[in-house]
Amino acid sequence: MQPQLDLLFEPATLPVIPASIGQAEVRSVSTKQILTPATGFMSAFDYTLNPYGGCTFGCSYCYAAFFAGSTERRERWGYWVDVKQNAVEQIRRSRGTYGKKIYMSSVTDPYQPIERELELTRGMLEVLAEPERQPRLVVQTRSPLVVRDADLLSRLAHVRVNMTITTDDEAVRKRFEPLCPSNERRIEALREMKGAGVRIGVCVTPMLPLRDPVTFARRLADLQADVYVAQPFKPSRGPFAASTRQIATDILQEFGWTESSYRRAFAELRRHLPHLHEGQEGFMPE
């Protein structure tokens, strides 16, 4: 008699999942497939990997709100998060990860606040760091919490941590992304990851209003990142395509930041970062 497949895998145990975190509702869900074939903007990768649904960082400009599944959830973006409670078990079931190009994450932040308590992302990294499973992994975050997992990330032969740093002005950051860690903490996190031997990327995406593009570019250059990329807001392409949320576009107008402003700032950054990429070309596999 063949053993049931479910019994071949020992389910990972998570701490008790809270009903809320801050003002955000938390929901526990199961997923049938944790690795999603990459398409569109992420088409250079084989898979995207999202430990959570939703994101309590709730950045005003986040295009990922488009994928929330309902109008009500799109409007409440930042005030809910789905915990994929069987994610570690599912990644362990995925036997074909070795050498595959995986982007974590495309529609959530794997190091959003609830990760500190649940360690769901860390659990998946523990599996992916096993010698026979190692993918070519890119981790996308805006959280210094990623430093916690430097021990696991440094075991991967092909990995890069991309940190989103959208502006040099804390007043601007607080206006667009008030629930996110400061730029200074993100920069320090990149230094720590670099010191741990992990390749790093800096993503000025989307570029928010800059106070001093030249000084900003020099600070970024000092990090000696392996990849630099910038891009403007995603333009609206109608109701059936992901784009920047209207609330962020309105804030941008308050600052008088235009396409011309972006182009001038981008040119200054490229003077000091000659290998600065723009848009999709900068989100390359590791």
PDB file of C-alpha atoms in Angstrom:
ATOM      1  CA  MET A   1       0.000   0.000   0.000  1.00  0.00           C
ATOM      2  CA  GLN A   2       1.445   3.340  -1.043  1.00  0.00           C
ATOM      3  CA  PRO A   3       1.646   6.008   1.704  1.00  0.00           C
ATOM      4  CA  GLN A   4      -0.520   9.062   1.207  1.00  0.00           C
ATOM      5  CA  LEU A   5       1.460  11.904  -0.363  1.00  0.00           C
ATOM      6  CA  ASP A   6       0.438  14.296   2.406  1.00  0.00           C
ATOM      7  CA  LEU A   7       2.163  12.064   4.942  1.00  0.00           C
ATOM      8  CA  LEU A   8       5.498  12.332   3.154  1.00  0.00           C
ATOM      9  CA  PHE A   9       5.825  15.950   4.199  1.00  0.00           C
ATOM     10  CA  GLU A  10       5.816  17.211   7.716  1.00  0.00           C
ATOM     11  CA  PRO A  11       3.781  20.437   7.732  1.00  0.00           C
ATOM     12  CA  ALA A  12       5.692  23.473   8.963  1.00  0.00           C
ATOM     13  CA  THR A  13       4.243  24.984  12.091  1.00  0.00           C
ATOM     14  CA  LEU A  14       3.710  28.702  12.377  1.00  0.00           C
ATOM     15  CA  PRO A  15       3.153  30.685  15.545  1.00  0.00           C
ATOM     16  CA  VAL A  16      -0.476  31.470  16.236  1.00  0.00           C
ATOM     17  CA  ILE A  17      -1.598  33.782  13.446  1.00  0.00           C
ATOM     18  CA  PRO A  18      -3.062  36.964  14.964  1.00  0.00           C
ATOM     19  CA  ALA A  19      -6.431  38.352  13.921  1.00  0.00           C
ATOM     20  CA  SER A  20      -4.875  41.743  13.260  1.00  0.00           C
ATOM     21  CA  ILE A  21      -1.604  43.617  13.096  1.00  0.00           C
ATOM     22  CA  GLY A  22      -1.877  47.290  13.868  1.00  0.00           C
ATOM     23  CA  GLN A  23      -5.004  48.448  12.068  1.00  0.00           C
ATOM     24  CA  ALA A  24      -4.799  45.687   9.473  1.00  0.00           C
ATOM     25  CA  GLU A  25      -6.905  42.535   9.344  1.00  0.00           C
ATOM     26  CA  VAL A  26      -4.988  39.246   9.153  1.00  0.00           C
ATOM     27  CA  ARG A  27      -6.429  36.185   7.463  1.00  0.00           C
ATOM     28  CA  SER A  28      -4.983  32.676   7.248  1.00  0.00           C
ATOM     29  CA  VAL A  29      -5.316  31.054   3.821  1.00  0.00           C
ATOM     30  CA  SER A  30      -4.062  27.932   2.054  1.00  0.00           C
ATOM     31  CA  THR A  31      -2.512  28.003  -1.377  1.00  0.00           C
ATOM     32  CA  LYS A  32      -2.474  25.212  -3.944  1.00  0.00           C
ATOM     33  CA  GLN A  33       0.598  26.582  -5.732  1.00  0.00           C
ATOM     34  CA  ILE A  34       3.238  28.802  -4.151  1.00  0.00           C
ATOM     35  CA  LEU A  35       5.419  29.151  -7.276  1.00  0.00           C
ATOM     36  CA  THR A  36       3.651  31.095 -10.023  1.00  0.00           C
ATOM     37  CA  PRO A  37       4.974  31.050 -13.602  1.00  0.00           C
ATOM     38  CA  ALA A  38       6.391  34.512 -14.263  1.00  0.00           C
ATOM     39  CA  THR A  39       4.863  36.640 -17.021  1.00  0.00           C
ATOM     40  CA  GLY A  40       4.782  40.243 -18.180  1.00  0.00           C
ATOM     41  CA  PHE A  41       7.149  42.563 -16.304  1.00  0.00           C
ATOM     42  CA  MET A  42       8.723  39.544 -14.549  1.00  0.00           C
ATOM     43  CA  SER A  43       9.052  37.433 -17.701  1.00  0.00           C
ATOM     44  CA  ALA A  44      12.851  37.152 -17.338  1.00  0.00           C
ATOM     45  CA  PHE A  45      12.204  34.891 -14.339  1.00  0.00           C
ATOM     46  CA  ASP A  46      10.815  31.370 -14.234  1.00  0.00           C
ATOM     47  CA  TYR A  47       8.620  31.936 -11.180  1.00  0.00           C
ATOM     48  CA  THR A  48       7.390  34.543  -8.748  1.00  0.00           C
ATOM     49  CA  LEU A  49       7.058  33.632  -5.082  1.00  0.00           C
ATOM     50  CA  ASN A  50       4.745  35.509  -2.711  1.00  0.00           C
ATOM     51  CA  PRO A  51       4.586  34.327   0.931  1.00  0.00           C
ATOM     52  CA  TYR A  52       1.726  36.712   1.678  1.00  0.00           C
ATOM     53  CA  GLY A  53      -1.224  38.285  -0.044  1.00  0.00           C
ATOM     54  CA  GLY A  54      -1.601  41.990   0.524  1.00  0.00           C
ATOM     55  CA  CYS A  55       0.907  44.164   2.349  1.00  0.00           C
ATOM     56  CA  THR A  56       0.531  46.252   5.485  1.00  0.00           C
ATOM     57  CA  PHE A  57       3.189  48.710   4.345  1.00  0.00           C
ATOM     58  CA  GLY A  58       0.320  50.025   2.201  1.00  0.00           C
ATOM     59  CA  CYS A  59       2.387  52.356   0.009  1.00  0.00           C
ATOM     60  CA  SER A  60       0.140  54.876  -1.703  1.00  0.00           C
ATOM     61  CA  TYR A  61       1.541  54.168  -5.169  1.00  0.00           C
ATOM     62  CA  CYS A  62       1.615  50.364  -5.021  1.00  0.00           C
ATOM     63  CA  TYR A  63       0.502  48.817  -8.313  1.00  0.00           C
ATOM     64  CA  ALA A  64       0.019  45.456  -6.546  1.00  0.00           C
ATOM     65  CA  ALA A  65      -3.321  46.680  -5.188  1.00  0.00           C
ATOM     66  CA  PHE A  66      -4.657  45.987  -8.692  1.00  0.00           C
ATOM     67  CA  PHE A  67      -4.295  42.255  -8.039  1.00  0.00           C
ATOM     68  CA  ALA A  68      -6.233  42.322  -4.766  1.00  0.00           C
ATOM     69  CA  GLY A  69      -9.185  40.434  -6.237  1.00  0.00           C
ATOM     70  CA  SER A  70     -12.039  42.770  -5.369  1.00  0.00           C
ATOM     71  CA  THR A  71     -12.844  46.461  -5.386  1.00  0.00           C
ATOM     72  CA  GLU A  72     -13.303  46.419  -1.618  1.00  0.00           C
ATOM     73  CA  ARG A  73      -9.859  44.906  -1.055  1.00  0.00           C
ATOM     74  CA  ARG A  74      -8.212  47.280  -3.520  1.00  0.00           C
ATOM     75  CA  GLU A  75      -9.711  50.231  -1.680  1.00  0.00           C
ATOM     76  CA  ARG A  76      -8.527  48.824   1.666  1.00  0.00           C
ATOM     77  CA  TRP A  77      -4.991  48.123   0.432  1.00  0.00           C
ATOM     78  CA  GLY A  78      -2.607  48.279   3.385  1.00  0.00           C
ATOM     79  CA  TYR A  79      -5.315  47.291   5.873  1.00  0.00           C
ATOM     80  CA  TRP A  80      -5.291  43.547   5.276  1.00  0.00           C
ATOM     81  CA  VAL A  81      -2.842  40.708   4.788  1.00  0.00           C
ATOM     82  CA  ASP A  82      -3.362  37.058   3.890  1.00  0.00           C
ATOM     83  CA  VAL A  83      -0.907  34.614   5.452  1.00  0.00           C
ATOM     84  CA  LYS A  84      -0.281  31.621   3.195  1.00  0.00           C
ATOM     85  CA  GLN A  85      -0.014  29.286   6.146  1.00  0.00           C
ATOM     86  CA  ASN A  86       1.026  26.247   4.080  1.00  0.00           C
ATOM     87  CA  ALA A  87       3.660  28.124   2.046  1.00  0.00           C
ATOM     88  CA  VAL A  88       6.664  26.299   3.550  1.00  0.00           C
ATOM     89  CA  GLU A  89       5.041  22.937   2.968  1.00  0.00           C
ATOM     90  CA  GLN A  90       4.267  23.899  -0.636  1.00  0.00           C
ATOM     91  CA  ILE A  91       7.802  25.073  -1.382  1.00  0.00           C
ATOM     92  CA  ARG A  92       9.094  21.779  -0.003  1.00  0.00           C
ATOM     93  CA  ARG A  93       6.778  19.936  -2.380  1.00  0.00           C
ATOM     94  CA  SER A  94       8.193  21.927  -5.312  1.00  0.00           C
ATOM     95  CA  ARG A  95      11.017  19.662  -6.367  1.00  0.00           C
ATOM     96  CA  GLY A  96      12.090  21.607  -9.450  1.00  0.00           C
ATOM     97  CA  THR A  97      13.551  24.743  -7.864  1.00  0.00           C
ATOM     98  CA  TYR A  98      17.247  24.033  -8.446  1.00  0.00           C
ATOM     99  CA  GLY A  99      18.678  26.598 -10.850  1.00  0.00           C
ATOM    100  CA  LYS A 100      15.300  28.186 -11.512  1.00  0.00           C
ATOM    101  CA  LYS A 101      15.087  31.973 -11.614  1.00  0.00           C
ATOM    102  CA  ILE A 102      12.729  33.042  -8.807  1.00  0.00           C
ATOM    103  CA  TYR A 103      11.589  36.548  -7.880  1.00  0.00           C
ATOM    104  CA  MET A 104      10.373  37.035  -4.290  1.00  0.00           C
ATOM    105  CA  SER A 105       8.079  38.924  -4.204  1.00  0.00           C
ATOM    106  CA  SER A 106       6.061  40.472  -7.022  1.00  0.00           C
ATOM    107  CA  VAL A 107       2.841  41.576  -5.277  1.00  0.00           C
ATOM    108  CA  THR A 108       3.748  41.712  -1.585  1.00  0.00           C
ATOM    109  CA  ASP A 109       6.724  42.457   0.646  1.00  0.00           C
ATOM    110  CA  PRO A 110       8.209  39.237   2.071  1.00  0.00           C
ATOM    111  CA  TYR A 111       9.510  41.227   5.051  1.00  0.00           C
ATOM    112  CA  GLN A 112       6.426  43.230   5.941  1.00  0.00           C
ATOM    113  CA  PRO A 113       5.826  43.637   9.707  1.00  0.00           C
ATOM    114  CA  ILE A 114       3.985  40.342  10.318  1.00  0.00           C
ATOM    115  CA  GLU A 115       7.034  38.410   9.064  1.00  0.00           C
ATOM    116  CA  ARG A 116       8.906  39.403  12.228  1.00  0.00           C
ATOM    117  CA  GLU A 117       6.458  37.294  14.228  1.00  0.00           C
ATOM    118  CA  LEU A 118       5.567  34.470  11.827  1.00  0.00           C
ATOM    119  CA  GLU A 119       8.922  33.875  10.056  1.00  0.00           C
ATOM    120  CA  LEU A 120       7.107  32.494   7.022  1.00  0.00           C
ATOM    121  CA  THR A 121       9.633  33.904   4.558  1.00  0.00           C
ATOM    122  CA  ARG A 122      12.478  32.574   6.687  1.00  0.00           C
ATOM    123  CA  GLY A 123      10.895  29.133   6.685  1.00  0.00           C
ATOM    124  CA  MET A 124      10.831  29.083   2.894  1.00  0.00           C
ATOM    125  CA  LEU A 125      14.438  30.269   2.702  1.00  0.00           C
ATOM    126  CA  GLU A 126      15.479  27.418   4.967  1.00  0.00           C
ATOM    127  CA  VAL A 127      14.084  25.013   2.373  1.00  0.00           C
ATOM    128  CA  LEU A 128      15.481  26.857  -0.652  1.00  0.00           C
ATOM    129  CA  ALA A 129      18.951  27.033   0.931  1.00  0.00           C
ATOM    130  CA  GLU A 130      19.213  23.235   0.882  1.00  0.00           C
ATOM    131  CA  PRO A 131      21.938  22.279  -1.634  1.00  0.00           C
ATOM    132  CA  GLU A 132      19.641  20.258  -3.904  1.00  0.00           C
ATOM    133  CA  ARG A 133      16.975  22.995  -4.086  1.00  0.00           C
ATOM    134  CA  GLN A 134      18.931  26.207  -4.602  1.00  0.00           C
ATOM    135  CA  PRO A 135      17.340  28.572  -7.118  1.00  0.00           C
ATOM    136  CA  ARG A 136      18.713  31.760  -8.642  1.00  0.00           C
ATOM    137  CA  LEU A 137      16.850  34.012  -6.226  1.00  0.00           C
ATOM    138  CA  VAL A 138      16.104  37.740  -6.157  1.00  0.00           C
ATOM    139  CA  VAL A 139      14.500  39.051  -2.961  1.00  0.00           C
ATOM    140  CA  GLN A 140      12.650  42.370  -3.299  1.00  0.00           C
ATOM    141  CA  THR A 141      11.909  44.323  -0.122  1.00  0.00           C
ATOM    142  CA  ARG A 142      11.927  47.713   1.548  1.00  0.00           C
ATOM    143  CA  SER A 143      12.471  46.318   5.027  1.00  0.00           C
ATOM    144  CA  PRO A 144      15.692  46.099   7.061  1.00  0.00           C
ATOM    145  CA  LEU A 145      14.230  42.897   8.552  1.00  0.00           C
ATOM    146  CA  VAL A 146      15.855  41.061   5.641  1.00  0.00           C
ATOM    147  CA  VAL A 147      19.166  41.333   7.545  1.00  0.00           C
ATOM    148  CA  ARG A 148      17.785  38.809  10.044  1.00  0.00           C
ATOM    149  CA  ASP A 149      18.036  36.153   7.336  1.00  0.00           C
ATOM    150  CA  ALA A 150      21.569  36.949   6.170  1.00  0.00           C
ATOM    151  CA  ASP A 151      22.675  33.563   7.512  1.00  0.00           C
ATOM    152  CA  LEU A 152      20.339  31.737   5.143  1.00  0.00           C
ATOM    153  CA  LEU A 153      20.748  34.057   2.182  1.00  0.00           C
ATOM    154  CA  SER A 154      24.525  33.738   2.353  1.00  0.00           C
ATOM    155  CA  ARG A 155      24.149  29.968   1.858  1.00  0.00           C
ATOM    156  CA  LEU A 156      22.621  30.496  -1.577  1.00  0.00           C
ATOM    157  CA  ALA A 157      25.099  30.417  -4.443  1.00  0.00           C
ATOM    158  CA  HIS A 158      22.993  32.792  -6.561  1.00  0.00           C
ATOM    159  CA  VAL A 159      21.028  35.418  -4.638  1.00  0.00           C
ATOM    160  CA  ARG A 160      20.550  39.160  -4.661  1.00  0.00           C
ATOM    161  CA  VAL A 161      18.635  41.352  -2.225  1.00  0.00           C
ATOM    162  CA  ASN A 162      16.989  44.318  -3.932  1.00  0.00           C
ATOM    163  CA  MET A 163      16.125  47.164  -1.572  1.00  0.00           C
ATOM    164  CA  THR A 164      13.575  49.775  -2.642  1.00  0.00           C
ATOM    165  CA  ILE A 165      14.744  53.306  -1.823  1.00  0.00           C
ATOM    166  CA  THR A 166      12.398  55.758  -3.497  1.00  0.00           C
ATOM    167  CA  THR A 167      13.649  59.179  -2.378  1.00  0.00           C
ATOM    168  CA  ASP A 168      16.318  61.060  -0.419  1.00  0.00           C
ATOM    169  CA  ASP A 169      13.740  63.141   1.456  1.00  0.00           C
ATOM    170  CA  GLU A 170      12.126  61.707   4.601  1.00  0.00           C
ATOM    171  CA  ALA A 171       9.264  64.211   4.372  1.00  0.00           C
ATOM    172  CA  VAL A 172       8.476  62.895   0.901  1.00  0.00           C
ATOM    173  CA  ARG A 173       8.791  59.287   2.043  1.00  0.00           C
ATOM    174  CA  LYS A 174       6.407  59.860   4.941  1.00  0.00           C
ATOM    175  CA  ARG A 175       3.872  61.410   2.587  1.00  0.00           C
ATOM    176  CA  PHE A 176       3.865  58.500   0.148  1.00  0.00           C
ATOM    177  CA  GLU A 177       4.791  55.545   2.368  1.00  0.00           C
ATOM    178  CA  PRO A 178       4.282  56.530   6.034  1.00  0.00           C
ATOM    179  CA  LEU A 179       4.241  52.958   7.365  1.00  0.00           C
ATOM    180  CA  CYS A 180       7.606  51.977   5.879  1.00  0.00           C
ATOM    181  CA  PRO A 181      11.069  51.984   7.479  1.00  0.00           C
ATOM    182  CA  SER A 182      13.210  55.078   6.972  1.00  0.00           C
ATOM    183  CA  ASN A 183      15.589  55.412   4.048  1.00  0.00           C
ATOM    184  CA  GLU A 184      18.540  55.513   6.468  1.00  0.00           C
ATOM    185  CA  ARG A 185      17.629  52.111   7.909  1.00  0.00           C
ATOM    186  CA  ARG A 186      17.291  50.652   4.423  1.00  0.00           C
ATOM    187  CA  ILE A 187      20.694  51.934   3.381  1.00  0.00           C
ATOM    188  CA  GLU A 188      22.268  50.523   6.529  1.00  0.00           C
ATOM    189  CA  ALA A 189      20.579  47.170   5.841  1.00  0.00           C
ATOM    190  CA  LEU A 190      22.168  47.082   2.399  1.00  0.00           C
ATOM    191  CA  ARG A 191      25.583  47.729   3.921  1.00  0.00           C
ATOM    192  CA  GLU A 192      25.032  44.820   6.298  1.00  0.00           C
ATOM    193  CA  MET A 193      23.942  42.486   3.526  1.00  0.00           C
ATOM    194  CA  LYS A 194      26.969  43.471   1.453  1.00  0.00           C
ATOM    195  CA  GLY A 195      29.163  42.811   4.484  1.00  0.00           C
ATOM    196  CA  ALA A 196      27.606  39.355   4.799  1.00  0.00           C
ATOM    197  CA  GLY A 197      28.678  38.552   1.245  1.00  0.00           C
ATOM    198  CA  VAL A 198      25.202  38.835  -0.292  1.00  0.00           C
ATOM    199  CA  ARG A 199      24.840  40.655  -3.615  1.00  0.00           C
ATOM    200  CA  ILE A 200      22.625  43.738  -3.433  1.00  0.00           C
ATOM    201  CA  GLY A 201      20.507  45.907  -5.702  1.00  0.00           C
ATOM    202  CA  VAL A 202      19.120  49.411  -5.228  1.00  0.00           C
ATOM    203  CA  CYS A 203      15.691  50.098  -6.718  1.00  0.00           C
ATOM    204  CA  VAL A 204      14.643  53.737  -6.978  1.00  0.00           C
ATOM    205  CA  THR A 205      11.269  52.474  -8.098  1.00  0.00           C
ATOM    206  CA  PRO A 206       9.178  54.417  -8.398  1.00  0.00           C
ATOM    207  CA  MET A 207      11.352  57.487  -8.126  1.00  0.00           C
ATOM    208  CA  LEU A 208       9.640  59.960  -5.804  1.00  0.00           C
ATOM    209  CA  PRO A 209      10.580  63.656  -5.638  1.00  0.00           C
ATOM    210  CA  LEU A 210      14.276  64.094  -4.822  1.00  0.00           C
ATOM    211  CA  ARG A 211      15.708  66.965  -2.824  1.00  0.00           C
ATOM    212  CA  ASP A 212      19.317  66.633  -4.036  1.00  0.00           C
ATOM    213  CA  PRO A 213      19.793  64.104  -6.842  1.00  0.00           C
ATOM    214  CA  VAL A 214      23.588  64.503  -6.969  1.00  0.00           C
ATOM    215  CA  THR A 215      24.149  63.825  -3.264  1.00  0.00           C
ATOM    216  CA  PHE A 216      21.620  60.999  -3.400  1.00  0.00           C
ATOM    217  CA  ALA A 217      23.422  59.407  -6.341  1.00  0.00           C
ATOM    218  CA  ARG A 218      26.754  59.619  -4.535  1.00  0.00           C
ATOM    219  CA  ARG A 219      25.302  57.943  -1.447  1.00  0.00           C
ATOM    220  CA  LEU A 220      23.929  55.134  -3.558  1.00  0.00           C
ATOM    221  CA  ALA A 221      27.225  54.770  -5.422  1.00  0.00           C
ATOM    222  CA  ASP A 222      29.030  54.357  -2.088  1.00  0.00           C
ATOM    223  CA  LEU A 223      27.015  51.197  -1.486  1.00  0.00           C
ATOM    224  CA  GLN A 224      28.747  49.559  -4.468  1.00  0.00           C
ATOM    225  CA  ALA A 225      25.558  47.705  -5.317  1.00  0.00           C
ATOM    226  CA  ASP A 226      25.592  45.038  -7.991  1.00  0.00           C
ATOM    227  CA  VAL A 227      22.485  46.449  -9.687  1.00  0.00           C
ATOM    228  CA  TYR A 228      20.899  49.914  -9.782  1.00  0.00           C
ATOM    229  CA  VAL A 229      17.520  50.581 -11.350  1.00  0.00           C
ATOM    230  CA  ALA A 230      15.083  53.500 -11.474  1.00  0.00           C
ATOM    231  CA  GLN A 231      11.700  54.094 -13.021  1.00  0.00           C
ATOM    232  CA  PRO A 232       8.821  56.588 -12.849  1.00  0.00           C
ATOM    233  CA  PHE A 233       5.272  55.811 -11.765  1.00  0.00           C
ATOM    234  CA  LYS A 234       3.485  53.165 -13.808  1.00  0.00           C
ATOM    235  CA  PRO A 235       1.150  55.113 -16.102  1.00  0.00           C
ATOM    236  CA  SER A 236      -2.522  54.233 -16.135  1.00  0.00           C
ATOM    237  CA  ARG A 237      -3.419  51.887 -18.987  1.00  0.00           C
ATOM    238  CA  GLY A 238      -7.107  51.647 -18.239  1.00  0.00           C
ATOM    239  CA  PRO A 239      -9.177  49.780 -15.671  1.00  0.00           C
ATOM    240  CA  PHE A 240      -7.861  46.326 -16.598  1.00  0.00           C
ATOM    241  CA  ALA A 241      -4.112  46.917 -16.175  1.00  0.00           C
ATOM    242  CA  ALA A 242      -1.939  47.433 -13.105  1.00  0.00           C
ATOM    243  CA  SER A 243      -0.820  51.027 -12.643  1.00  0.00           C
ATOM    244  CA  THR A 244      -0.040  53.609  -9.979  1.00  0.00           C
ATOM    245  CA  ARG A 245      -2.982  54.308  -7.680  1.00  0.00           C
ATOM    246  CA  GLN A 246      -4.698  57.659  -8.141  1.00  0.00           C
ATOM    247  CA  ILE A 247      -3.988  58.785  -4.571  1.00  0.00           C
ATOM    248  CA  ALA A 248      -0.242  58.698  -5.272  1.00  0.00           C
ATOM    249  CA  THR A 249      -0.630  60.549  -8.570  1.00  0.00           C
ATOM    250  CA  ASP A 250      -2.481  63.293  -6.701  1.00  0.00           C
ATOM    251  CA  ILE A 251       0.284  63.558  -4.085  1.00  0.00           C
ATOM    252  CA  LEU A 252       2.888  63.710  -6.840  1.00  0.00           C
ATOM    253  CA  GLN A 253       1.108  66.721  -8.317  1.00  0.00           C
ATOM    254  CA  GLU A 254       1.243  68.445  -4.923  1.00  0.00           C
ATOM    255  CA  PHE A 255       5.037  68.268  -5.103  1.00  0.00           C
ATOM    256  CA  GLY A 256       5.092  69.533  -8.686  1.00  0.00           C
ATOM    257  CA  TRP A 257       7.028  66.429  -9.753  1.00  0.00           C
ATOM    258  CA  THR A 258       6.577  65.796 -13.472  1.00  0.00           C
ATOM    259  CA  GLU A 259       7.940  63.508 -16.151  1.00  0.00           C
ATOM    260  CA  SER A 260      10.516  66.225 -16.890  1.00  0.00           C
ATOM    261  CA  SER A 261      11.528  66.292 -13.229  1.00  0.00           C
ATOM    262  CA  TYR A 262      12.052  62.552 -13.328  1.00  0.00           C
ATOM    263  CA  ARG A 263      14.082  62.693 -16.539  1.00  0.00           C
ATOM    264  CA  ARG A 264      16.397  65.395 -15.147  1.00  0.00           C
ATOM    265  CA  ALA A 265      16.903  63.470 -11.911  1.00  0.00           C
ATOM    266  CA  PHE A 266      17.488  60.218 -13.775  1.00  0.00           C
ATOM    267  CA  ALA A 267      20.184  61.898 -15.882  1.00  0.00           C
ATOM    268  CA  GLU A 268      21.941  63.119 -12.723  1.00  0.00           C
ATOM    269  CA  LEU A 269      21.800  59.657 -11.159  1.00  0.00           C
ATOM    270  CA  ARG A 270      23.203  58.074 -14.312  1.00  0.00           C
ATOM    271  CA  ARG A 271      26.164  60.482 -14.271  1.00  0.00           C
ATOM    272  CA  HIS A 272      27.255  58.926 -10.964  1.00  0.00           C
ATOM    273  CA  LEU A 273      25.808  55.473 -11.585  1.00  0.00           C
ATOM    274  CA  PRO A 274      26.797  54.792 -15.216  1.00  0.00           C
ATOM    275  CA  HIS A 275      25.291  51.301 -15.130  1.00  0.00           C
ATOM    276  CA  LEU A 276      21.928  52.527 -13.863  1.00  0.00           C
ATOM    277  CA  HIS A 277      19.132  50.607 -15.565  1.00  0.00           C
ATOM    278  CA  GLU A 278      15.638  51.856 -16.216  1.00  0.00           C
ATOM    279  CA  GLY A 279      12.408  49.944 -15.795  1.00  0.00           C
ATOM    280  CA  GLN A 280      12.119  46.271 -16.654  1.00  0.00           C
ATOM    281  CA  GLU A 281      15.722  45.903 -17.821  1.00  0.00           C
ATOM    282  CA  GLY A 282      16.869  46.501 -14.224  1.00  0.00           C
ATOM    283  CA  PHE A 283      14.840  43.642 -12.767  1.00  0.00           C
ATOM    284  CA  MET A 284      17.147  40.946 -14.026  1.00  0.00           C
ATOM    285  CA  PRO A 285      17.578  37.450 -12.572  1.00  0.00           C
ATOM    286  CA  GLU A 286      20.603  36.686 -10.464  1.00  0.00           C
TER     287      GLU A 286
END
